[in-house]
Short mmCIF file of C-alpha atoms and ligand atoms in Angstrom, two decimals:
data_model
loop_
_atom_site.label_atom_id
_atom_site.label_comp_id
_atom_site.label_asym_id
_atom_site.label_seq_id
_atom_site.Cartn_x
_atom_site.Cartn_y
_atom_site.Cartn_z
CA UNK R 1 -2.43 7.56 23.81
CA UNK R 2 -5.17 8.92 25.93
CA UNK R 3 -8.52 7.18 25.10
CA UNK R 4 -10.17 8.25 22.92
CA UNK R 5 -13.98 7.89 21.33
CA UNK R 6 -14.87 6.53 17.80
CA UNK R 7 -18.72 7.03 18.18
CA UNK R 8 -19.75 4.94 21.17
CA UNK R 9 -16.74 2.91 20.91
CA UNK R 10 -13.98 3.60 23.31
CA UNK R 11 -10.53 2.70 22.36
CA UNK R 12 -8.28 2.23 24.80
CA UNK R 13 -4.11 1.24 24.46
CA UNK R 14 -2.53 -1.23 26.90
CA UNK R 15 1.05 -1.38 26.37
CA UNK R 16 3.67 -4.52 26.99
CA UNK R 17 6.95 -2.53 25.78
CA UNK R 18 8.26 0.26 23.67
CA UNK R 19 11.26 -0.85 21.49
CA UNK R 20 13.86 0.50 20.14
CA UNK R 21 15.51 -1.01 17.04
CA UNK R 22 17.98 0.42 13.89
CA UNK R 23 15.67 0.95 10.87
CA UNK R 24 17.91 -2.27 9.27
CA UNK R 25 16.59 -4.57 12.12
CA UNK R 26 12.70 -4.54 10.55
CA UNK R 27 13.93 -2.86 7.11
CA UNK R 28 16.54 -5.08 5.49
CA UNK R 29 16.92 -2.41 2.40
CA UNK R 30 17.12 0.58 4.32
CA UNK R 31 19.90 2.54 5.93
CA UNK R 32 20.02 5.71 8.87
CA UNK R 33 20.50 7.85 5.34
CA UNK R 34 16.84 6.83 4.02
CA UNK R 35 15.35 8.05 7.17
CA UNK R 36 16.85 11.54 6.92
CA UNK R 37 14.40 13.08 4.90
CA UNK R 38 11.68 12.57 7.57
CA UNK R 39 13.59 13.38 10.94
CA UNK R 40 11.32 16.76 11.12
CA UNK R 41 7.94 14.34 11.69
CA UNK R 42 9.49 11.37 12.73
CA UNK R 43 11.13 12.67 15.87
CA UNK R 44 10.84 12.55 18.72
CA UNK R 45 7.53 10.29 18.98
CA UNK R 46 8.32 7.35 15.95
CA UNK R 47 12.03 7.84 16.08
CA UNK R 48 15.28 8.76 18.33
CA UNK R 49 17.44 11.83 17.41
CA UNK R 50 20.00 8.78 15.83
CA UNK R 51 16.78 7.63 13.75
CA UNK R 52 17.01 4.26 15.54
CA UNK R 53 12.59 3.19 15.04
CA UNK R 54 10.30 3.57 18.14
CA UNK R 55 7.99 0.96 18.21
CA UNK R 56 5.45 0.31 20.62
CA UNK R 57 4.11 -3.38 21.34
CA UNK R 58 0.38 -2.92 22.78
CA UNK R 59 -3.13 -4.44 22.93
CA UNK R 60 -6.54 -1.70 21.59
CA UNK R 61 -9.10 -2.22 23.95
CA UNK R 62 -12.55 -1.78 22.43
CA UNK R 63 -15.09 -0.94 24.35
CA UNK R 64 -19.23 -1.45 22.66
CA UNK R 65 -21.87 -0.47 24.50
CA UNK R 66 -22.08 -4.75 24.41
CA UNK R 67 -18.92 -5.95 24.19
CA UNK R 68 -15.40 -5.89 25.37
CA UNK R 69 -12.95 -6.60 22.63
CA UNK R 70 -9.16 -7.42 23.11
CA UNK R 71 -7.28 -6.59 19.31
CA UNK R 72 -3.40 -8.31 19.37
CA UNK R 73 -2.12 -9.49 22.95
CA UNK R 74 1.76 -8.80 22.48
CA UNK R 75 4.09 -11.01 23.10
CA UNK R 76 3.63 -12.45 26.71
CA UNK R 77 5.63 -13.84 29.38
CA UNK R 78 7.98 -16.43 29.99
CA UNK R 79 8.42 -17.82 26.42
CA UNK R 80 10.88 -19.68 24.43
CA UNK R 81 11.54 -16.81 21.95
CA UNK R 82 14.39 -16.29 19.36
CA UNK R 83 14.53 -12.45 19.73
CA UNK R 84 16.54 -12.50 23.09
CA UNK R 85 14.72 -9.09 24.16
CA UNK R 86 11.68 -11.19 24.58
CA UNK R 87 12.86 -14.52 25.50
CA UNK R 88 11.54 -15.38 28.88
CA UNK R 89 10.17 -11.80 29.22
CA UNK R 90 8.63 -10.60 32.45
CA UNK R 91 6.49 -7.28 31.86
CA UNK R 92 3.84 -5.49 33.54
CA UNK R 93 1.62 -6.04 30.62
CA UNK R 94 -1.22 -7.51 32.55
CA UNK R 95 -0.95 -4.94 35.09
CA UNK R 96 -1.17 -2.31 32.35
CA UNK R 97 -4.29 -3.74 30.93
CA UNK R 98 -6.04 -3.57 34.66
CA UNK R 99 -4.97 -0.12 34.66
CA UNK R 100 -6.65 0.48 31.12
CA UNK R 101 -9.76 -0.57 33.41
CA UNK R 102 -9.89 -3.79 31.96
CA UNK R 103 -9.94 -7.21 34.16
CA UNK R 104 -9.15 -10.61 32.21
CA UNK R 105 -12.28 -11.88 32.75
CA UNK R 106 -14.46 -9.37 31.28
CA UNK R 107 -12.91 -9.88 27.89
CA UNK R 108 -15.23 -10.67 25.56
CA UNK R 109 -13.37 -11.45 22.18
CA UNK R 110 -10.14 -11.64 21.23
CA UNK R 111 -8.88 -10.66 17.52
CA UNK R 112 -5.24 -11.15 16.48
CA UNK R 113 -4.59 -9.58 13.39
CA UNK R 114 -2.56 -12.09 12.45
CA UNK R 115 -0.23 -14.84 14.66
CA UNK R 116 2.56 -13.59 14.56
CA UNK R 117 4.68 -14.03 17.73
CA UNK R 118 4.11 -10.37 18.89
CA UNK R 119 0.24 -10.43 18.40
CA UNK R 120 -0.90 -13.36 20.01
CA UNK R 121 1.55 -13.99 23.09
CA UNK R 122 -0.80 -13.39 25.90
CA UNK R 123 -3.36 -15.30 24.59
CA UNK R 124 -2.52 -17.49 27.49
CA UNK R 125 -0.23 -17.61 30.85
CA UNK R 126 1.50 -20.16 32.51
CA UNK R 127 -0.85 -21.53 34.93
CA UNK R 128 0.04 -24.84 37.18
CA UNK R 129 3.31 -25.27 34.89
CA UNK R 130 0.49 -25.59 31.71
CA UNK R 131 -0.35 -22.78 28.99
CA UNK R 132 -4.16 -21.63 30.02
CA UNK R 133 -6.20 -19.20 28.56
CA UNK R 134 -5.81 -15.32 29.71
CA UNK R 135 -9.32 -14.47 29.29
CA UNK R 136 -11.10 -17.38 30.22
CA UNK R 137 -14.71 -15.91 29.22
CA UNK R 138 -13.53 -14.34 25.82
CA UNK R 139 -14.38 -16.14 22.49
CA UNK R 140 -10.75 -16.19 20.69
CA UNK R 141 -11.61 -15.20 17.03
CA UNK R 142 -9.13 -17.15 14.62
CA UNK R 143 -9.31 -15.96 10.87
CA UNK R 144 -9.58 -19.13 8.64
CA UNK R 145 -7.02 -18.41 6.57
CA UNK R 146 -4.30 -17.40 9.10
CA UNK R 147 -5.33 -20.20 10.89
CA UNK R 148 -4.90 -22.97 8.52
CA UNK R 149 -1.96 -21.43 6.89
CA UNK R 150 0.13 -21.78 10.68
CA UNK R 151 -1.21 -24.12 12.15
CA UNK R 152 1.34 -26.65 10.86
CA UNK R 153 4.17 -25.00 10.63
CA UNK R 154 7.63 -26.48 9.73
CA UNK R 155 9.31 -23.00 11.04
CA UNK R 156 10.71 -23.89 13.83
CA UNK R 157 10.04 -20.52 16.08
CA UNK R 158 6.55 -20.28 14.67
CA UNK R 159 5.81 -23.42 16.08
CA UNK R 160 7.17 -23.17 19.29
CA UNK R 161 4.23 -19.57 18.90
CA UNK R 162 1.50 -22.15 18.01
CA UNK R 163 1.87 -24.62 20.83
CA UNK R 164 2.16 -21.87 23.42
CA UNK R 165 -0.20 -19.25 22.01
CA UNK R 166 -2.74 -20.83 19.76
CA UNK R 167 -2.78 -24.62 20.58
CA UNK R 168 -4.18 -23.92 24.48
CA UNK R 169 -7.07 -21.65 22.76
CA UNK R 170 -8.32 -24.34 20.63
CA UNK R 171 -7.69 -27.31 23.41
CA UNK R 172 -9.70 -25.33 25.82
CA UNK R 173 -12.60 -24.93 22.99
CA UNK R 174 -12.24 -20.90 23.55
CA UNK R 175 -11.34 -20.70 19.70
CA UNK R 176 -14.33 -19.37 16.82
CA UNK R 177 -12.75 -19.81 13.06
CA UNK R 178 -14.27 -16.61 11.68
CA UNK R 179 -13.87 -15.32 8.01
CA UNK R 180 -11.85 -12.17 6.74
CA UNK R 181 -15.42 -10.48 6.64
CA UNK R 182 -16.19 -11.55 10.46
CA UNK R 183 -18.53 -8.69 12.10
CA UNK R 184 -18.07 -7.77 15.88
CA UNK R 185 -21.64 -6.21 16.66
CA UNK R 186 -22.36 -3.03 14.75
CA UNK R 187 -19.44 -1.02 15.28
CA UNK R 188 -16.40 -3.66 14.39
CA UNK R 189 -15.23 -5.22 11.15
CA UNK R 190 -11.90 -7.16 10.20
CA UNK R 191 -10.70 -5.82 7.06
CA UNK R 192 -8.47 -8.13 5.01
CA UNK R 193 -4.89 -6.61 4.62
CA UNK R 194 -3.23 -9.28 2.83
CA UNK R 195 0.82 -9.33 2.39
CA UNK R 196 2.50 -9.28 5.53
CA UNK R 197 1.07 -12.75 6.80
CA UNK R 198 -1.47 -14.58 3.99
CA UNK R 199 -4.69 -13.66 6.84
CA UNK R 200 -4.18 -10.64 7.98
CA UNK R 201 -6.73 -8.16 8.70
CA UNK R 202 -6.96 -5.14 9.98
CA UNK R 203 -9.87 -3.64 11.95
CA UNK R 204 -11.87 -1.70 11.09
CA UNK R 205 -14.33 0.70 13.74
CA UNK R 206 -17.69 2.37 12.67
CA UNK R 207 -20.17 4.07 15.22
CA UNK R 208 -21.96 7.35 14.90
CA UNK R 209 -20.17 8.49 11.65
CA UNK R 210 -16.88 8.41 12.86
CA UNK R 211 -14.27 5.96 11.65
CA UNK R 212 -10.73 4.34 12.64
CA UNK R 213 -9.24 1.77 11.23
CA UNK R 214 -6.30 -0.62 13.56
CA UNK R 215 -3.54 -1.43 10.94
CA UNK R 216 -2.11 -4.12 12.23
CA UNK R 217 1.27 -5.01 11.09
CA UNK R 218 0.36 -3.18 7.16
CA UNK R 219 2.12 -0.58 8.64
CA UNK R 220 4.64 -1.34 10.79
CA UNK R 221 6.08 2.32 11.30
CA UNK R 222 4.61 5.68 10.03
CA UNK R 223 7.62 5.86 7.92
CA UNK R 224 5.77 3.76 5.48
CA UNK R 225 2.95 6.30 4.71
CA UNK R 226 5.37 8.26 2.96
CA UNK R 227 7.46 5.21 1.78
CA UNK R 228 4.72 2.41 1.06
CA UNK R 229 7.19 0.03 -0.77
CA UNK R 230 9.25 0.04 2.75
CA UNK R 231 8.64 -3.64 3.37
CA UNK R 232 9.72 -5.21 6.50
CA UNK R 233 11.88 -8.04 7.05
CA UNK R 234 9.32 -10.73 8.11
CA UNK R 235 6.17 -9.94 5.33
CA UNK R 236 5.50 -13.21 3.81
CA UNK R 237 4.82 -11.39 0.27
CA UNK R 238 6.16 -7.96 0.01
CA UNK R 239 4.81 -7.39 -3.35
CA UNK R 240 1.44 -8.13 -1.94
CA UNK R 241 1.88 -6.20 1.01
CA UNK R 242 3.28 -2.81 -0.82
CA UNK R 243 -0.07 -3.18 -3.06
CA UNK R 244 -2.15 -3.09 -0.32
CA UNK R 245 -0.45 -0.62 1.75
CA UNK R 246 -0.50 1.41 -1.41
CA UNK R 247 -4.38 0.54 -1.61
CA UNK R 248 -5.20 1.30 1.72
CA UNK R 249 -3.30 5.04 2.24
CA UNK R 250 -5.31 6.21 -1.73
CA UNK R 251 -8.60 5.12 0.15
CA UNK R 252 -8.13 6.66 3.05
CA UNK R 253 -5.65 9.80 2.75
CA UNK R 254 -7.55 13.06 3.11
CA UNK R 255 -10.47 11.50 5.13
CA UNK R 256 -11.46 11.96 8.74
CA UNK R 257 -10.68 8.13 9.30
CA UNK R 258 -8.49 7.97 12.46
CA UNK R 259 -5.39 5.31 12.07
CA UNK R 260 -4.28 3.40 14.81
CA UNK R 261 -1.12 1.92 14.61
CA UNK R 262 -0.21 -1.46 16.20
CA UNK R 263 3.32 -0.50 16.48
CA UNK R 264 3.03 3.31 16.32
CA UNK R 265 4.49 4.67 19.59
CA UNK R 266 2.69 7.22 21.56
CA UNK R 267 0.39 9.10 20.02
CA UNK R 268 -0.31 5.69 18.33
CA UNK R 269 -3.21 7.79 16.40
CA UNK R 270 -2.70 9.57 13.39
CA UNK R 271 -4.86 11.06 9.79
CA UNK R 272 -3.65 10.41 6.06
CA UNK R 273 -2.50 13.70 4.17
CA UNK R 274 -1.76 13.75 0.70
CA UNK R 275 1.69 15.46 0.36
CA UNK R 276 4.04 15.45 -3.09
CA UNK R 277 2.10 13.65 -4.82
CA UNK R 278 2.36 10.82 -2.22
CA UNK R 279 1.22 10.32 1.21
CA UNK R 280 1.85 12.26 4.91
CA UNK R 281 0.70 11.94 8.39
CA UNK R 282 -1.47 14.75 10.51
CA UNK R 283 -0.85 14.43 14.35
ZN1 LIG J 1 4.05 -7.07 14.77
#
């Protein structure tokens, strides 16, 4: 994704890895056959020829004319991680996100849509043999309800996530519990996209009459516009999450909104069509 403008906003995409998975790996219900019907829009950018999902794993950088702003930080390096692609990972993430023009430092806020273990990973690095902050002069917003509903975890992978990713952030006072309706200046606004994880939120970006919206892990793939019950493997309530996928593609199919997918690979940005009596995707 080249940057792009949403009023005075500039969004930016710093990528960790692009991933390649079968459609049964995130979609327990589906099979190659399901995915058929969509080859002509899915590939080559969201899919391979064998319909095996592209998936990108990246950080938006917002740029305000006041603010720097740092939405999911991917899954990070050398962790203890279940999914063996990204145990003890070593990636040029960091070096990706100086090339997106963007120095740790100068991060002002950090939003996780929700903490899962591939949204809040480089929240901190090993520094000294000890999990430190990334962006040592960013305010880490945490979303009350995500927060509280993690932060004990029994789950035994989620909590390894929480005392390498979250725990540091709050020990180092760098954490702000914000609500679902937390502001970011003018031009940026979670919106609460409930289903996947209990807190989620999207974001949501407003400046000069232009709009995008950063969905987070509502939709996972843009196979899910035209299939909203698709529900992936790890949503904590699917029901939940199909209503407000379903919610969220009536409200905003047909509109100039620009969608930004977490996991969308290249061109990560897309529009809502109607199409069928159902829902498409303009490029
Ligand atoms: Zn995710």
């Amino acid at each position: 994704m080249q940057a792009l403008q949403v009023g005075k906003v500039q969004v930016t995409r710093a990528e960790e890895m692009i991933w390649t998975i079968s459609p049964r790996f995130l979609f327990p219900q589906l099979s190659y056959g399901d995915l058929e019907p969509h080859r002509h829009w899915l590939v080559p950018h969201f899919c391979e020829q064998d319909l095996k999902l592209r998936l990108s794993i990246h950080s938006f950088v917002l740029r305000t004319p006041h603010h720097t702003v740092l939405v999911d930080t991917c899954i990070g390096n050398g962790r203890k991680r279940d999914v063996p692609l990204w145990d003890h990972m070593t990636s040029d993430y960091l070096r990706n996100l100086r090339a997106a023009g963007v120095k740790p430092e100068e991060v002002d806020y950090v939003f996780c849509t929700h903490m899962h273990v591939d949204h809040v990973g480089w929240n901190t690095r090993l520094e000294n043999g000890k999990w430190a902050p990334t962006f040592p002069n960013a305010r880490y917003l945490f979303n009350r309800k995500e927060w509280e509903y993690w932060k004990d975890t029994k789950d035994e992978n989620q909590g390894e996530v929480v005392r390498d990713s979250l725990l540091p952030i709050v020990d180092a006072g760098l954490a702000e519990i914000v609500e679902e309706t937390h502001r970011i200046g003018d031009e940026i606004a979670l919106l609460p996209t409930p289903g996947h994880t209990p807190g989620h939120c999207s974001v949501r970006l407003s400046s000069g009459g232009q709009e995008a919206v950063i969905t987070g892990d509502m939709i996972h793939h843009p196979s899910q516009i035209a299939e909203p019950h698709w529900f992936s493997r790890v949503d904590w309530n699917p029901e939940l999450g199909i209503a407000t996928r379903r919610a969220f593609l009536e409200a905003h199919a047909d509109t100039a909104t620009l969608i930004l997918g977490t996991h969308f690979a290249p061109p990560t940005r897309l529009r809502i069509v109607s199409h069928n009596g159902g829902f498409g995707v303009k490029l």
